Amino acid sequence: MKLTVLLSLVIYTTVFGVLIDGYNCKIVQFIFGDSLSDVGNNNHLSKSLARASLPWYGIDFGSGMPNGRFSNGRTVADIIGDKMGLPRPSAFLDPSLTEDVILENGVNYASGGGGILNETGSYFVQRFCLYKQIELFQGTQDLIRAKIGNTKAHKFFQEARYVVALGSNDFINNYLMPVYSDSWIYSDDSFMKYLMQTLREQLTLLHSLGARELMVFGLGPMGCIPLQRVLSSSGGCQEKTNKLAQTFNTETIKLVSELSSTLPNATFKFGDAYDVVNDVIDNPNNYGFSNSDSPCCSFGKIRPALTCIPASTLCKDRSKYVFWDEYHPSDSANQLIADEMYKKLGFKPINQTNNAAPSPVPAVAPSSDGN
């Protein structure tokens, strides 16, 4: 009898201990970014002018309804996380977000229109720039410490993976627009120094908050997005904009390498897909694309339409277009970008999960009238 009671006590203690320590077994990710990584935060900002809340956004993801992603399907962070076995983080402003959800999935703070600089994207009215996203992350940490205690929370946040993917808005929706004072206060060189100094402070702050495994996404040839092309008299890529993206990547590589070697226990990496995206744009047929200079979702001959709306016309085959709208890549392009980063950085699967992949991109899209 005593042996039975003792055995039951051992089993109970073991199971209870596993449940208590279960929070330590799951590695999650925290994502900081702009519209290329937003999964719904801006849809909950009622005054934001940068929202992916209307059809045809999300047409190839899950139910096919808008979900806050500025694409027809997945983001690059979605795809890389899936390949690593990481759960897809919930949007910070998702009403269903709780401490348990955070411990299970992590959090995505990305916000369309956001930038490294606080002033970036101000004409979108509401958006979270990187300092604000980090502030929200600090609030998240307070919640988790209250939930599981300081020791377990410390371990949870140090074991998590971190993604920082911003920068394009700091140029396209700030420095390159005359309505922003940064465009006349700074030169190309001084603006880049300002941007790098700010990013240095932000990455160092994230490290102080526990970020050890962190990846910074580089910029693609942003002078070749449809919006930049249509603003050009020739319809070609804006070479100055591309040059700024290349300089940003070069300087960020240096910064990430320095911080990774000087900050204690830091493993910071830089994800660069500039060259492959540039080659896709120049030689789309080599990668299975047929169009690399105009958006799949457009408003006829009215360009730029800026966003995809229900009255927009969709291309016949979304998988053949590099760009979904005037700003953002399609699901197929995001897959290519993610595969390139994953291969270059040599990532390995982390959690053994059974994450369901989103529905495949259909070959033929419905027309804007639903037929």
Coordinates of C-alpha atoms in Angstrom, one line a residue:
M1 CA 0.0 0.0 0.0
K2 CA 2.8 2.4 0.9
L3 CA 4.6 1.5 -2.3
T4 CA 1.5 2.3 -4.3
V5 CA 1.0 5.6 -2.6
L6 CA 4.7 6.4 -3.1
L7 CA 4.6 5.5 -6.8
S8 CA 1.5 7.6 -7.3
L9 CA 3.2 10.5 -5.6
V10 CA 6.2 10.1 -7.8
I11 CA 4.1 10.0 -11.0
Y12 CA 2.0 13.0 -9.9
T13 CA 5.1 15.0 -9.0
T14 CA 6.7 14.1 -12.4
V15 CA 3.7 15.0 -14.4
F16 CA 3.0 18.2 -12.5
G17 CA 6.7 19.1 -12.8
V18 CA 6.5 18.6 -16.6
L19 CA 3.4 20.8 -16.8
I20 CA 5.1 23.5 -14.7
D21 CA 8.3 23.4 -16.7
G22 CA 6.6 22.9 -20.0
Y23 CA 6.9 26.6 -20.7
N24 CA 10.7 26.1 -20.9
C25 CA 10.4 23.4 -23.6
K26 CA 8.8 25.5 -26.3
I27 CA 11.0 27.9 -28.3
V28 CA 9.0 30.7 -29.8
Q29 CA 9.8 33.8 -31.8
F30 CA 9.3 37.6 -31.5
I31 CA 9.0 39.5 -34.7
F32 CA 9.6 43.3 -35.1
G33 CA 8.9 44.7 -38.5
D34 CA 6.9 46.6 -41.0
S35 CA 4.2 45.7 -43.6
L36 CA 6.4 42.9 -45.0
S37 CA 5.9 41.1 -41.6
D38 CA 2.7 42.5 -40.3
V39 CA 0.1 39.8 -39.5
G40 CA -2.8 42.0 -38.4
N41 CA -1.6 44.7 -36.0
N42 CA -2.5 47.6 -38.3
N43 CA -6.0 46.1 -38.8
H44 CA -6.6 46.9 -35.2
L45 CA -5.4 50.4 -35.5
S46 CA -8.6 52.2 -36.4
K47 CA -7.0 55.4 -37.6
S48 CA -4.2 53.8 -39.6
L49 CA -4.0 54.4 -43.3
A50 CA -1.8 51.4 -43.8
R51 CA -4.1 48.4 -43.4
A52 CA -4.6 45.1 -45.3
S53 CA -8.2 44.7 -44.2
L54 CA -10.0 44.4 -47.6
P55 CA -10.1 41.7 -50.3
W56 CA -8.1 40.6 -52.1
Y57 CA -5.4 40.6 -49.4
G58 CA -5.1 37.1 -47.9
I59 CA -6.8 35.4 -50.8
D60 CA -4.3 32.5 -50.7
F61 CA -4.0 32.1 -47.0
G62 CA -6.3 29.9 -44.9
S63 CA -9.9 31.0 -45.4
G64 CA -8.9 33.4 -48.2
M65 CA -10.2 36.4 -46.1
P66 CA -8.0 39.4 -45.2
N67 CA -5.9 38.6 -42.2
G68 CA -3.6 41.7 -42.0
R69 CA -0.9 40.3 -44.2
F70 CA 0.0 42.7 -47.0
S71 CA 0.2 39.9 -49.5
N72 CA -2.0 37.3 -51.2
G73 CA -0.4 34.7 -48.9
R74 CA 2.5 34.3 -46.4
T75 CA 5.2 36.6 -45.3
V76 CA 8.9 35.7 -45.5
A77 CA 8.9 35.4 -41.6
D78 CA 6.0 32.9 -41.9
I79 CA 7.8 30.7 -44.3
I80 CA 11.2 30.7 -42.5
G81 CA 9.5 30.1 -39.1
D82 CA 7.5 27.2 -40.6
K83 CA 10.7 25.6 -42.0
M84 CA 12.4 25.9 -38.6
G85 CA 9.4 24.4 -36.8
L86 CA 8.6 27.6 -34.9
P87 CA 5.0 28.5 -34.3
R88 CA 3.6 31.5 -36.1
P89 CA 3.5 34.4 -33.6
S90 CA 0.1 36.1 -32.9
A91 CA -0.3 39.7 -33.7
F92 CA 0.3 41.8 -30.6
L93 CA -3.1 43.5 -31.0
D94 CA -5.0 40.3 -31.6
P95 CA -7.9 40.4 -29.1
S96 CA -7.3 36.7 -28.3
L97 CA -3.7 37.2 -27.2
T98 CA -3.1 36.0 -23.6
E99 CA -0.1 35.0 -21.6
D100 CA -0.7 31.4 -22.5
V101 CA -0.8 32.2 -26.2
I102 CA 2.4 34.2 -25.9
L103 CA 4.1 31.2 -24.2
E104 CA 2.8 28.9 -26.9
N105 CA 3.4 31.1 -30.0
G106 CA 5.4 34.2 -29.3
V107 CA 4.3 37.6 -30.5
N108 CA 4.5 39.6 -33.8
Y109 CA 4.8 43.4 -33.3
A110 CA 5.3 44.3 -36.9
S111 CA 3.3 47.2 -38.2
G112 CA 2.7 48.4 -41.8
G113 CA 4.3 51.8 -42.3
G114 CA 6.7 51.4 -39.4
G115 CA 10.4 52.2 -39.5
I116 CA 13.6 52.2 -37.6
L117 CA 13.0 55.9 -37.0
N118 CA 10.1 57.3 -35.0
E119 CA 9.2 59.9 -37.6
T120 CA 9.0 57.4 -40.5
G121 CA 5.6 56.7 -42.0
S122 CA 3.9 59.5 -40.0
Y123 CA 1.4 60.2 -42.8
F124 CA -0.1 56.8 -42.2
V125 CA -1.3 58.3 -38.9
Q126 CA -1.1 55.2 -36.8
R127 CA 1.7 52.7 -37.0
F128 CA 4.3 51.1 -34.6
C129 CA 7.9 52.1 -35.3
L130 CA 10.6 50.0 -33.9
Y131 CA 11.1 51.8 -30.6
K132 CA 7.3 51.5 -29.9
Q133 CA 7.4 47.8 -30.8
I134 CA 10.3 47.3 -28.3
E135 CA 8.3 49.1 -25.7
L136 CA 5.3 46.7 -26.3
F137 CA 7.8 43.8 -26.0
Q138 CA 8.8 45.1 -22.6
G139 CA 5.2 45.1 -21.6
T140 CA 4.9 41.5 -22.8
Q141 CA 7.9 40.6 -20.6
D142 CA 6.2 42.0 -17.6
L143 CA 3.1 39.9 -18.3
I144 CA 5.2 36.7 -18.6
R145 CA 7.2 37.4 -15.5
A146 CA 4.0 37.8 -13.6
K147 CA 2.7 34.5 -15.1
I148 CA 5.7 32.2 -14.6
G149 CA 8.2 34.0 -12.4
N150 CA 11.4 35.8 -13.1
T151 CA 13.7 32.7 -13.5
K152 CA 11.5 30.9 -16.0
A153 CA 10.7 34.1 -17.9
H154 CA 14.4 34.9 -18.2
K155 CA 15.1 31.5 -19.7
F156 CA 12.0 31.7 -22.0
F157 CA 13.1 35.0 -23.5
Q158 CA 16.8 34.1 -23.9
E159 CA 15.9 30.9 -25.7
A160 CA 13.4 32.6 -28.0
R161 CA 14.3 33.6 -31.6
Y162 CA 14.0 37.2 -32.7
V163 CA 13.5 38.8 -36.1
V164 CA 14.0 42.5 -36.9
A165 CA 12.8 43.4 -40.4
L166 CA 12.5 47.1 -41.1
G167 CA 14.2 49.9 -43.1
S168 CA 12.5 50.2 -46.4
N169 CA 9.9 52.7 -45.0
D170 CA 12.7 54.8 -43.6
F171 CA 13.6 55.5 -47.2
I172 CA 10.4 55.2 -49.3
N173 CA 8.1 56.8 -46.7
N174 CA 10.6 59.2 -45.2
Y175 CA 14.0 60.2 -46.6
L176 CA 12.9 60.0 -50.3
M177 CA 9.7 62.1 -49.7
P178 CA 10.0 65.9 -49.7
V179 CA 7.1 66.1 -47.2
Y180 CA 9.5 64.8 -44.5
S181 CA 12.1 67.0 -42.9
D182 CA 14.6 64.2 -43.0
S183 CA 14.7 64.6 -46.8
W184 CA 16.3 68.1 -46.6
I185 CA 18.1 67.9 -43.2
Y186 CA 20.3 65.0 -44.2
S187 CA 22.5 63.9 -47.1
D188 CA 22.6 60.3 -48.1
D189 CA 25.7 59.7 -45.9
S190 CA 24.5 61.5 -42.9
F191 CA 21.0 59.9 -43.1
M192 CA 22.6 56.4 -43.2
K193 CA 24.7 57.2 -40.2
Y194 CA 21.6 58.4 -38.3
L195 CA 19.8 55.2 -39.3
M196 CA 22.6 53.0 -38.3
Q197 CA 23.1 54.7 -34.9
T198 CA 19.5 54.3 -34.2
L199 CA 19.4 50.7 -35.2
R200 CA 22.5 50.0 -33.1
E201 CA 20.8 51.4 -30.0
Q202 CA 17.7 49.3 -30.7
L203 CA 19.5 46.1 -31.3
T204 CA 21.6 46.7 -28.1
L205 CA 18.4 47.4 -26.2
L206 CA 16.8 44.1 -27.4
H207 CA 19.9 42.3 -26.3
S208 CA 19.6 43.8 -22.8
L209 CA 16.0 42.5 -22.8
G210 CA 17.2 38.9 -23.5
A211 CA 17.5 38.7 -27.3
R212 CA 20.4 36.3 -28.0
E213 CA 19.4 34.6 -31.3
L214 CA 18.4 37.4 -33.6
M215 CA 18.2 37.8 -37.3
V216 CA 18.1 41.2 -39.1
F217 CA 16.5 41.1 -42.6
G218 CA 18.2 43.1 -45.3
L219 CA 16.5 45.2 -47.9
G220 CA 15.7 44.1 -51.4
P221 CA 16.0 46.2 -54.6
M222 CA 13.3 48.6 -53.4
G223 CA 13.8 50.9 -56.3
C224 CA 12.3 48.2 -58.5
I225 CA 9.0 47.8 -56.6
P226 CA 6.1 48.8 -58.9
L227 CA 5.4 52.0 -57.0
Q228 CA 8.9 53.2 -57.7
R229 CA 8.8 52.2 -61.3
V230 CA 5.6 54.0 -62.0
L231 CA 7.0 57.1 -60.6
S232 CA 9.9 56.9 -63.0
S233 CA 9.5 58.6 -66.5
S234 CA 11.1 55.5 -68.1
G235 CA 9.2 52.9 -66.1
G236 CA 12.5 51.4 -65.0
C237 CA 14.0 50.8 -61.5
Q238 CA 15.0 53.8 -59.5
E239 CA 18.8 53.3 -59.2
K240 CA 19.3 55.8 -56.4
T241 CA 16.8 54.0 -54.3
N242 CA 18.5 50.6 -55.0
K243 CA 21.9 52.2 -54.2
L244 CA 20.5 53.3 -50.8
A245 CA 19.2 49.7 -50.2
Q246 CA 22.6 48.2 -51.0
T247 CA 24.4 50.7 -48.7
F248 CA 21.9 49.9 -45.9
N249 CA 22.7 46.2 -46.3
T250 CA 26.5 46.8 -46.3
E251 CA 26.3 48.9 -43.2
T252 CA 23.9 46.6 -41.4
I253 CA 26.1 43.6 -42.1
K254 CA 29.0 45.5 -40.3
L255 CA 26.8 46.4 -37.4
V256 CA 25.3 43.0 -36.9
S257 CA 28.7 41.4 -37.1
E258 CA 30.2 43.8 -34.6
L259 CA 27.3 43.4 -32.1
S260 CA 27.4 39.6 -32.4
S261 CA 31.1 39.6 -31.5
T262 CA 30.9 42.2 -28.7
L263 CA 27.6 41.6 -26.9
P264 CA 27.7 38.7 -24.4
N265 CA 26.3 35.4 -25.8
A266 CA 24.8 37.2 -28.8
T267 CA 24.3 35.3 -32.1
F268 CA 23.1 38.0 -34.4
K269 CA 22.8 37.2 -38.1
F270 CA 22.0 39.2 -41.3
G271 CA 19.5 37.8 -43.8
D272 CA 20.4 39.1 -47.3
A273 CA 18.4 38.2 -50.4
Y274 CA 19.1 41.4 -52.5
D275 CA 21.1 39.6 -55.2
V276 CA 18.6 36.8 -55.8
V277 CA 15.6 39.2 -55.8
N278 CA 17.4 41.5 -58.2
D279 CA 18.1 38.6 -60.5
V280 CA 14.5 37.5 -60.3
I281 CA 13.4 41.0 -61.4
D282 CA 15.9 41.0 -64.3
N283 CA 15.3 37.4 -65.4
P284 CA 11.9 36.4 -64.1
N285 CA 11.5 33.5 -66.5
N286 CA 14.5 31.8 -65.0
Y287 CA 12.6 31.4 -61.8
G288 CA 9.1 30.6 -63.1
F289 CA 7.7 34.1 -63.1
S290 CA 6.3 35.9 -66.1
N291 CA 6.0 39.4 -64.6
S292 CA 8.4 41.3 -62.4
D293 CA 7.5 44.9 -63.0
S294 CA 3.8 45.4 -62.2
P295 CA 1.4 44.3 -59.5
C296 CA -0.9 41.3 -59.7
C297 CA -3.6 43.3 -58.0
S298 CA -4.1 46.7 -59.7
F299 CA -6.8 49.2 -60.5
G300 CA -6.7 49.0 -64.2
K301 CA -4.7 51.8 -65.9
I302 CA -4.9 53.9 -62.7
R303 CA -1.4 53.7 -61.3
P304 CA -0.3 53.8 -58.6
A305 CA -3.4 52.5 -56.9
L306 CA -1.2 52.0 -53.7
T307 CA -3.4 49.3 -52.2
C308 CA -5.3 46.3 -53.4
I309 CA -9.1 46.8 -53.0
P310 CA -12.2 44.8 -53.9
A311 CA -12.7 46.8 -57.1
S312 CA -9.1 45.9 -58.2
T313 CA -8.4 43.5 -61.1
L314 CA -6.4 40.4 -60.3
C315 CA -3.8 38.9 -62.6
K316 CA -4.8 35.5 -64.1
D317 CA -2.1 33.5 -62.4
R318 CA -0.8 34.9 -59.1
S319 CA 2.1 32.4 -58.9
K320 CA 3.7 34.1 -62.0
Y321 CA 3.9 37.6 -60.5
V322 CA 6.8 38.8 -58.4
F323 CA 4.7 41.6 -56.9
W324 CA 1.3 41.4 -55.3
D325 CA 0.5 45.1 -55.1
E326 CA 2.5 48.3 -55.6
Y327 CA 4.7 47.7 -52.6
H328 CA 4.7 44.0 -51.6
P329 CA 5.9 40.7 -53.0
S330 CA 3.6 37.9 -53.8
D331 CA 3.4 34.6 -51.8
S332 CA 5.5 32.9 -54.5
A333 CA 8.2 35.6 -54.3
N334 CA 8.2 35.4 -50.5
Q335 CA 8.8 31.7 -50.8
L336 CA 11.8 32.3 -53.0
I337 CA 13.2 35.0 -50.7
A338 CA 12.7 32.8 -47.6
D339 CA 14.4 29.8 -49.2
E340 CA 17.4 31.9 -50.1
M341 CA 17.8 33.3 -46.6
Y342 CA 17.2 29.8 -45.0
K343 CA 19.9 28.3 -47.3
K344 CA 22.4 31.1 -46.7
L345 CA 22.1 31.1 -43.0
G346 CA 22.1 27.4 -42.5
F347 CA 19.1 27.2 -40.2
K348 CA 18.1 24.0 -38.6
P349 CA 14.7 22.8 -37.4
I350 CA 14.1 23.7 -33.7
N351 CA 10.7 22.5 -32.5
Q352 CA 9.1 19.3 -33.7
T353 CA 5.7 20.7 -34.7
N354 CA 2.9 19.9 -37.1
N355 CA 2.2 23.4 -38.3
A356 CA -0.3 23.4 -41.0
A357 CA 0.9 25.0 -44.2
P358 CA -1.5 27.6 -45.8
S359 CA -3.5 26.6 -48.8
P360 CA -1.5 26.5 -52.0
V361 CA -1.7 29.5 -54.4
P362 CA -4.3 28.6 -57.0
A363 CA -3.2 28.8 -60.7
V364 CA -6.2 31.0 -61.6
A365 CA -7.6 33.8 -59.5
P366 CA -11.2 34.8 -59.4
S367 CA -12.0 38.1 -61.1
S368 CA -12.9 41.1 -59.1
D369 CA -16.6 40.6 -59.7
G370 CA -16.4 37.2 -58.0
N371 CA -16.6 35.1 -61.2

